[in-house]
PDB file of C-alpha atoms in Angstrom:
ATOM      1  CA  MET A   1       0.000   0.000   0.000  1.00 43.00           C
ATOM      2  CA  PRO A   2       1.321   3.493  -0.831  1.00 42.00           C
ATOM      3  CA  PRO A   3       2.815   5.367   2.149  1.00 40.00           C
ATOM      4  CA  ALA A   4       0.390   7.440   4.226  1.00 34.00           C
ATOM      5  CA  ASP A   5       2.211  10.633   3.273  1.00 34.00           C
ATOM      6  CA  LEU A   6       1.456  10.039  -0.424  1.00 36.00           C
ATOM      7  CA  ARG A   7      -2.275  10.526  -0.407  1.00 38.00           C
ATOM      8  CA  PRO A   8      -3.455  12.302  -3.553  1.00 42.00           C
ATOM      9  CA  HIS A   9      -5.025  16.161  -3.833  1.00 37.00           C
ATOM     10  CA  ARG A  10      -6.449  14.620  -8.100  1.00 36.00           C
ATOM     11  CA  ARG A  11      -7.271  16.691 -14.926  1.00 32.00           C
ATOM     12  CA  PRO A  12      -6.310  15.694 -19.394  1.00 35.00           C
ATOM     13  CA  GLN A  13      -5.540  16.089 -23.096  1.00 42.00           C
ATOM     14  CA  THR A  14      -4.457  13.644 -25.770  1.00 46.00           C
ATOM     15  CA  ALA A  15      -0.894  12.370 -26.072  1.00 49.00           C
ATOM     16  CA  LEU A  16       0.264  10.634 -29.245  1.00 44.00           C
ATOM     17  CA  VAL A  17       3.473   8.639 -29.668  1.00 47.00           C
ATOM     18  CA  LEU A  18       4.546   6.988 -32.907  1.00 43.00           C
ATOM     19  CA  HIS A  19       6.963   4.216 -31.979  1.00 49.00           C
ATOM     20  CA  GLY A  20       8.207   2.096 -34.869  1.00 55.00           C
ATOM     21  CA  LEU A  21       5.093   0.643 -36.504  1.00 68.00           C
ATOM     22  CA  LEU A  22       2.963   1.124 -33.390  1.00 81.00           C
ATOM     23  CA  ASP A  23       0.929   4.288 -32.868  1.00 87.00           C
ATOM     24  CA  PHE A  24       0.240   4.797 -29.137  1.00 91.00           C
ATOM     25  CA  SER A  25      -2.247   7.386 -27.855  1.00 93.00           C
ATOM     26  CA  PHE A  26      -3.581   8.442 -24.464  1.00 94.00           C
ATOM     27  CA  SER A  27      -6.781  10.483 -24.089  1.00 95.00           C
ATOM     28  CA  LEU A  28      -9.167  11.892 -21.528  1.00 95.00           C
ATOM     29  CA  MET A  29     -12.633  10.571 -22.387  1.00 96.00           C
ATOM     30  CA  THR A  30     -16.230  11.669 -21.787  1.00 95.00           C
ATOM     31  CA  ASP A  31     -18.291   9.999 -19.054  1.00 94.00           C
ATOM     32  CA  ASP A  32     -19.801   7.505 -21.536  1.00 95.00           C
ATOM     33  CA  TRP A  33     -16.452   6.826 -23.267  1.00 96.00           C
ATOM     34  CA  SER A  34     -17.949   7.859 -26.632  1.00 95.00           C
ATOM     35  CA  ALA A  35     -15.380  10.559 -27.489  1.00 96.00           C
ATOM     36  CA  ALA A  36     -12.345  12.449 -26.260  1.00 95.00           C
ATOM     37  CA  SER A  37     -13.274  15.057 -23.647  1.00 94.00           C
ATOM     38  CA  ASP A  38     -12.585  18.777 -24.015  1.00 91.00           C
ATOM     39  CA  SER A  39     -12.697  19.283 -20.251  1.00 90.00           C
ATOM     40  CA  ARG A  40      -9.438  19.885 -18.450  1.00 90.00           C
ATOM     41  CA  THR A  41     -10.693  20.770 -14.967  1.00 93.00           C
ATOM     42  CA  PHE A  42     -11.838  18.507 -12.132  1.00 93.00           C
ATOM     43  CA  ARG A  43     -12.793  18.768  -8.488  1.00 92.00           C
ATOM     44  CA  LEU A  44     -10.906  16.719  -5.943  1.00 91.00           C
ATOM     45  CA  GLY A  45     -12.296  13.220  -5.656  1.00 91.00           C
ATOM     46  CA  GLN A  46     -14.009  13.242  -9.064  1.00 93.00           C
ATOM     47  CA  MET A  47     -13.401  10.337 -11.389  1.00 95.00           C
ATOM     48  CA  MET A  48     -11.714  10.875 -14.744  1.00 95.00           C
ATOM     49  CA  ASN A  49     -11.771   8.456 -17.651  1.00 97.00           C
ATOM     50  CA  LEU A  50      -8.439   7.766 -19.332  1.00 97.00           C
ATOM     51  CA  GLN A  51      -8.121   5.647 -22.452  1.00 97.00           C
ATOM     52  CA  ALA A  52      -4.887   4.273 -23.887  1.00 96.00           C
ATOM     53  CA  SER A  53      -4.960   2.861 -27.402  1.00 94.00           C
ATOM     54  CA  VAL A  54      -2.653   1.614 -30.113  1.00 92.00           C
ATOM     55  CA  LYS A  55      -2.904   1.287 -33.878  1.00 87.00           C
ATOM     56  CA  LEU A  56      -1.287  -2.002 -34.767  1.00 78.00           C
ATOM     57  CA  TYR A  57      -0.958  -1.489 -38.542  1.00 76.00           C
ATOM     58  CA  GLY A  58      -1.463  -5.117 -39.451  1.00 70.00           C
ATOM     59  CA  HIS A  59       0.169  -6.683 -36.386  1.00 67.00           C
ATOM     60  CA  ALA A  60      -2.158  -9.539 -35.500  1.00 70.00           C
ATOM     61  CA  HIS A  61      -2.705 -11.159 -32.102  1.00 82.00           C
ATOM     62  CA  LEU A  62      -1.276  -8.300 -30.056  1.00 88.00           C
ATOM     63  CA  ARG A  63      -2.853  -6.778 -26.944  1.00 92.00           C
ATOM     64  CA  LEU A  64      -2.221  -3.423 -25.293  1.00 94.00           C
ATOM     65  CA  PHE A  65      -1.235  -3.102 -21.621  1.00 96.00           C
ATOM     66  CA  VAL A  66      -0.264  -0.300 -19.243  1.00 97.00           C
ATOM     67  CA  ASP A  67       3.042  -1.164 -17.570  1.00 95.00           C
ATOM     68  CA  HIS A  68       3.555   1.835 -15.334  1.00 95.00           C
ATOM     69  CA  CYS A  69       1.998   5.260 -14.618  1.00 96.00           C
ATOM     70  CA  VAL A  70       3.118   8.088 -12.363  1.00 94.00           C
ATOM     71  CA  ALA A  71       1.630  11.515 -11.666  1.00 94.00           C
ATOM     72  CA  THR A  72       3.810  14.607 -11.281  1.00 92.00           C
ATOM     73  CA  PRO A  73       3.088  18.292 -10.654  1.00 89.00           C
ATOM     74  CA  GLY A  74       5.245  19.200 -13.672  1.00 76.00           C
ATOM     75  CA  THR A  75       6.089  17.865 -17.126  1.00 69.00           C
ATOM     76  CA  GLY A  76       9.163  15.869 -16.083  1.00 62.00           C
ATOM     77  CA  GLY A  77       8.547  12.235 -15.185  1.00 54.00           C
ATOM     78  CA  GLY A  78      11.778  12.226 -13.193  1.00 54.00           C
ATOM     79  CA  LEU A  79      10.754  14.895 -10.708  1.00 56.00           C
ATOM     80  CA  ASP A  80      11.175  14.155  -7.014  1.00 64.00           C
ATOM     81  CA  SER A  81       7.462  14.828  -6.415  1.00 82.00           C
ATOM     82  CA  ARG A  82       5.664  11.939  -7.998  1.00 88.00           C
ATOM     83  CA  TYR A  83       2.861   9.538  -7.175  1.00 93.00           C
ATOM     84  CA  THR A  84       2.715   6.022  -8.588  1.00 95.00           C
ATOM     85  CA  ILE A  85      -0.660   5.031 -10.059  1.00 97.00           C
ATOM     86  CA  VAL A  86       0.272   1.820 -11.905  1.00 97.00           C
ATOM     87  CA  ASP A  87       3.404  -0.159 -11.061  1.00 96.00           C
ATOM     88  CA  ASP A  88       5.169  -3.445 -11.747  1.00 95.00           C
ATOM     89  CA  PHE A  89       3.759  -4.338 -15.162  1.00 95.00           C
ATOM     90  CA  GLY A  90       0.094  -3.515 -14.594  1.00 97.00           C
ATOM     91  CA  CYS A  91      -0.629  -3.388 -10.848  1.00 98.00           C
ATOM     92  CA  LEU A  92      -2.944  -0.414 -10.295  1.00 98.00           C
ATOM     93  CA  VAL A  93      -1.547   0.375  -6.845  1.00 97.00           C
ATOM     94  CA  ASP A  94      -3.680   3.504  -6.499  1.00 97.00           C
ATOM     95  CA  SER A  95      -6.752   1.240  -6.302  1.00 97.00           C
ATOM     96  CA  GLN A  96      -5.614   0.259  -2.795  1.00 97.00           C
ATOM     97  CA  VAL A  97      -6.458   3.742  -1.471  1.00 95.00           C
ATOM     98  CA  SER A  98      -9.054   5.056  -3.936  1.00 96.00           C
ATOM     99  CA  SER A  99     -11.870   4.134  -6.312  1.00 96.00           C
ATOM    100  CA  SER A 100      -9.476   3.993  -9.267  1.00 97.00           C
ATOM    101  CA  GLY A 101      -9.430   0.913 -11.482  1.00 97.00           C
ATOM    102  CA  PHE A 102      -8.942  -0.703 -14.858  1.00 98.00           C
ATOM    103  CA  LEU A 103     -12.193  -1.283 -16.780  1.00 97.00           C
ATOM    104  CA  ALA A 104     -13.193  -3.877 -19.354  1.00 95.00           C
ATOM    105  CA  THR A 105     -12.612  -2.689 -22.919  1.00 94.00           C
ATOM    106  CA  PRO A 106     -14.169  -3.444 -26.330  1.00 89.00           C
ATOM    107  CA  SER A 107     -10.859  -4.241 -28.011  1.00 92.00           C
ATOM    108  CA  ASP A 108      -7.400  -5.686 -27.353  1.00 92.00           C
ATOM    109  CA  SER A 109      -5.961  -2.410 -28.677  1.00 93.00           C
ATOM    110  CA  VAL A 110      -7.606  -0.320 -25.922  1.00 96.00           C
ATOM    111  CA  VAL A 111      -7.028   0.008 -22.156  1.00 97.00           C
ATOM    112  CA  ARG A 112      -9.420   2.028 -19.990  1.00 98.00           C
ATOM    113  CA  LEU A 113      -8.726   3.421 -16.507  1.00 97.00           C
ATOM    114  CA  ARG A 114     -10.925   5.395 -14.139  1.00 97.00           C
ATOM    115  CA  ILE A 115      -8.732   7.471 -11.858  1.00 97.00           C
ATOM    116  CA  GLN A 116      -9.925   9.345  -8.784  1.00 96.00           C
ATOM    117  CA  THR A 117      -8.583  12.873  -9.020  1.00 93.00           C
ATOM    118  CA  PHE A 118      -5.956  14.161  -6.577  1.00 90.00           C
ATOM    119  CA  ARG A 119      -3.568  17.054  -5.958  1.00 86.00           C
ATOM    120  CA  PHE A 120      -0.053  17.510  -4.582  1.00 86.00           C
ATOM    121  CA  THR A 121      -0.586  19.478  -1.371  1.00 79.00           C
ATOM    122  CA  HIS A 122       2.912  20.940  -1.058  1.00 77.00           C
ATOM    123  CA  GLN A 123       2.807  22.404  -4.570  1.00 74.00           C
ATOM    124  CA  THR A 124       1.553  25.911  -5.387  1.00 75.00           C
ATOM    125  CA  SER A 125       0.153  24.795  -8.747  1.00 78.00           C
ATOM    126  CA  ASP A 126      -3.092  22.850  -9.157  1.00 86.00           C
ATOM    127  CA  GLN A 127      -1.682  21.068 -12.209  1.00 90.00           C
ATOM    128  CA  VAL A 128      -1.049  17.339 -12.553  1.00 93.00           C
ATOM    129  CA  PHE A 129       0.627  15.444 -15.412  1.00 93.00           C
ATOM    130  CA  ILE A 130       0.258  11.688 -15.891  1.00 94.00           C
ATOM    131  CA  HIS A 131       3.109   9.728 -17.481  1.00 94.00           C
ATOM    132  CA  CYS A 132       2.495   6.125 -18.587  1.00 95.00           C
ATOM    133  CA  VAL A 133       4.478   3.364 -20.256  1.00 94.00           C
ATOM    134  CA  LEU A 134       2.354   1.355 -22.695  1.00 95.00           C
ATOM    135  CA  LYS A 135       3.267  -1.892 -24.396  1.00 93.00           C
ATOM    136  CA  VAL A 136       1.830  -4.640 -26.540  1.00 92.00           C
ATOM    137  CA  ALA A 137       2.151  -8.361 -25.847  1.00 90.00           C
ATOM    138  CA  ASP A 138       1.042 -11.581 -27.494  1.00 89.00           C
ATOM    139  CA  ALA A 139      -2.748 -11.690 -27.044  1.00 88.00           C
ATOM    140  CA  ASP A 140      -2.722 -15.504 -27.068  1.00 87.00           C
ATOM    141  CA  LYS A 141      -0.321 -15.683 -24.105  1.00 86.00           C
ATOM    142  CA  SER A 142      -1.590 -12.791 -21.971  1.00 85.00           C
ATOM    143  CA  PRO A 143      -2.383 -11.872 -19.316  1.00 92.00           C
ATOM    144  CA  TYR A 144       0.713 -13.011 -17.431  1.00 91.00           C
ATOM    145  CA  ASP A 145       2.911 -11.419 -14.776  1.00 91.00           C
ATOM    146  CA  LEU A 146       4.623  -9.024 -17.223  1.00 93.00           C
ATOM    147  CA  ALA A 147       1.430  -8.044 -19.068  1.00 94.00           C
ATOM    148  CA  LYS A 148      -1.743  -7.650 -17.028  1.00 96.00           C
ATOM    149  CA  SER A 149      -4.446  -5.274 -15.740  1.00 97.00           C
ATOM    150  CA  CYS A 150      -4.801  -5.820 -11.980  1.00 97.00           C
ATOM    151  CA  ASN A 151      -7.115  -3.975  -9.583  1.00 97.00           C
ATOM    152  CA  TYR A 152      -7.132  -4.249  -5.808  1.00 97.00           C
ATOM    153  CA  ASN A 153     -10.525  -5.259  -4.419  1.00 95.00           C
ATOM    154  CA  THR A 154     -10.789  -3.508  -1.051  1.00 94.00           C
ATOM    155  CA  HIS A 155     -13.764  -5.677  -0.039  1.00 94.00           C
ATOM    156  CA  THR A 156     -12.030  -9.032  -0.512  1.00 93.00           C
ATOM    157  CA  GLU A 157      -8.536  -7.565   0.067  1.00 94.00           C
ATOM    158  CA  ARG A 158      -7.296  -9.373  -3.017  1.00 95.00           C
ATOM    159  CA  TRP A 159      -5.733  -8.401  -6.343  1.00 96.00           C
ATOM    160  CA  GLU A 160      -7.918  -9.267  -9.362  1.00 96.00           C
ATOM    161  CA  GLU A 161      -7.159  -9.362 -13.088  1.00 96.00           C
ATOM    162  CA  LEU A 162      -9.802  -8.096 -15.516  1.00 93.00           C
ATOM    163  CA  ASP A 163      -9.836 -11.444 -17.343  1.00 89.00           C
ATOM    164  CA  GLY A 164     -10.248 -13.356 -14.096  1.00 86.00           C
ATOM    165  CA  GLU A 165      -6.686 -14.715 -14.081  1.00 82.00           C
ATOM    166  CA  GLU A 166      -6.095 -13.876 -10.416  1.00 79.00           C
ATOM    167  CA  ASP A 167      -2.867 -15.896 -10.203  1.00 90.00           C
ATOM    168  CA  VAL A 168      -1.008 -13.376 -12.367  1.00 93.00           C
ATOM    169  CA  CYS A 169      -1.868 -10.603  -9.878  1.00 96.00           C
ATOM    170  CA  ARG A 170      -0.457 -12.276  -6.779  1.00 94.00           C
ATOM    171  CA  CYS A 171       2.897 -10.625  -7.361  1.00 95.00           C
ATOM    172  CA  CYS A 172       1.226  -7.191  -7.009  1.00 96.00           C
ATOM    173  CA  LYS A 173       1.035  -7.761  -3.260  1.00 95.00           C
ATOM    174  CA  THR A 174       4.814  -7.631  -2.966  1.00 95.00           C
ATOM    175  CA  LEU A 175       5.518  -5.799  -6.244  1.00 93.00           C
ATOM    176  CA  SER A 176       7.685  -8.687  -7.343  1.00 93.00           C
ATOM    177  CA  CYS A 177       6.187  -9.275 -10.787  1.00 92.00           C
ATOM    178  CA  GLY A 178       8.487 -10.665 -13.432  1.00 77.00           C
ATOM    179  CA  ARG A 179      10.911 -12.139 -10.913  1.00 69.00           C
ATOM    180  CA  SER A 180       9.818 -15.704 -11.648  1.00 56.00           C
ATOM    181  CA  LYS A 181      11.889 -17.629 -14.188  1.00 46.00           C
ATOM    182  CA  ARG A 182       8.903 -19.699 -15.231  1.00 48.00           C
ATOM    183  CA  HIS A 183       7.497 -16.736 -17.157  1.00 44.00           C
ATOM    184  CA  SER A 184      10.710 -15.843 -18.982  1.00 40.00           C
ATOM    185  CA  ARG A 185       9.329 -17.256 -22.251  1.00 40.00           C
ATOM    186  CA  HIS A 186       6.620 -14.555 -22.137  1.00 46.00           C
ATOM    187  CA  ALA A 187       9.019 -11.622 -21.876  1.00 47.00           C
ATOM    188  CA  PRO A 188       7.967  -8.447 -23.740  1.00 44.00           C
ATOM    189  CA  LEU A 189       8.308  -8.847 -27.501  1.00 40.00           C
ATOM    190  CA  VAL A 190      11.019  -6.261 -28.164  1.00 39.00           C
ATOM    191  CA  GLN A 191      11.828  -2.810 -26.835  1.00 44.00           C
ATOM    192  CA  SER A 192      10.142  -1.203 -29.851  1.00 53.00           C
ATOM    193  CA  ASP A 193       6.823  -2.675 -28.702  1.00 82.00           C
ATOM    194  CA  ALA A 194       6.625  -0.158 -25.826  1.00 86.00           C
ATOM    195  CA  GLY A 195       6.200   3.585 -25.697  1.00 89.00           C
ATOM    196  CA  GLU A 196       5.776   6.401 -23.169  1.00 91.00           C
ATOM    197  CA  VAL A 197       2.851   8.814 -23.225  1.00 92.00           C
ATOM    198  CA  VAL A 198       2.167  11.940 -21.154  1.00 91.00           C
ATOM    199  CA  ILE A 199      -1.153  13.670 -20.589  1.00 92.00           C
ATOM    200  CA  GLY A 200      -1.670  17.098 -19.032  1.00 91.00           C
ATOM    201  CA  PRO A 201      -1.724  19.619 -17.631  1.00 92.00           C
ATOM    202  CA  LEU A 202      -4.825  18.594 -15.716  1.00 93.00           C
ATOM    203  CA  SER A 203      -6.224  21.211 -13.331  1.00 93.00           C
ATOM    204  CA  ILE A 204      -7.517  19.855 -10.027  1.00 92.00           C
ATOM    205  CA  LEU A 205      -9.627  22.225  -7.940  1.00 90.00           C
ATOM    206  CA  PRO A 206     -10.226  21.780  -4.189  1.00 85.00           C
ATOM    207  CA  GLU A 207     -13.011  19.802  -2.551  1.00 72.00           C
ATOM    208  CA  GLU A 208     -15.116  16.662  -3.038  1.00 49.00           C
ATOM    209  CA  GLY A 209     -13.237  14.068  -1.004  1.00 49.00           C
ATOM    210  CA  ASP A 210      -9.844  15.662  -0.464  1.00 55.00           C
ATOM    211  CA  ARG A 211      -7.125  13.347  -1.804  1.00 56.00           C
ATOM    212  CA  SER A 212      -3.917  15.307  -1.349  1.00 61.00           C
ATOM    213  CA  LEU A 213      -0.449  13.937  -2.025  1.00 58.00           C
ATOM    214  CA  THR A 214       1.842  15.245   0.651  1.00 55.00           C
ATOM    215  CA  HIS A 215       5.001  15.336  -1.373  1.00 49.00           C
TER     216      HIS A 215
END
C-alpha cells in the first residue's frame, strides 16, 4: 500500500506517440467513453476516464497493456514529487487507497482506466501530469505477470485481473512481478513494442473528497 504521506489532492488532453510501426495514444474521455473530452478541470475526488490505445498497422494477435503510470506536478517524469498510479507491469496500486481501477474494454488495442482525481498538497500549482508506459504483448499468451491489468478489491482484500486470471496478480502484493523464471518465455516482444505517453496539464480544484499527495 502506498505510504500514508502520499495521499493524492487529483485533470487531461491527448498524447500521441509513434513508436516504430505502433501508434500509441492516451486520451481523456467523456463519461460515456464515446469521445475524447474537451474538459481539463476537475474537483478533488471526481473520477476521470483515461483511455490508452494503439494502432497495430497489421500486427495480429497483439494486446495493449499499461506497464507503469506516475503523476507529477510538472512535465518531467523524473521529478522528485511523484505519485505512482500503476506499477510493476500492470498493478494499479492507487486502487488500494481510492476508487481507481482498470475497466473492461471493447478491443485488445484499448485500455481504460478510471482514476480518482488528486492534488499535490505541497505544490503551489493545481496542475497534474500523468506519465504512462504502454506496451503490446502476445494476445494468445496474456495476461501473465509481465502483461496484465490488476485492480485491488478492497472488499475481498485481493488483487484481481480483468480477465479473471487472479494468479497473475499475486505478485502485485509484494511488487515482485516478473521475478519468476517460469514466465521468462513470455518476456515483452522487443523494446520497440513499448512507448511512453504523457497527458496534461490537468487542473484539479479543491473539494469533493480531499485526496492530497503530501510530497
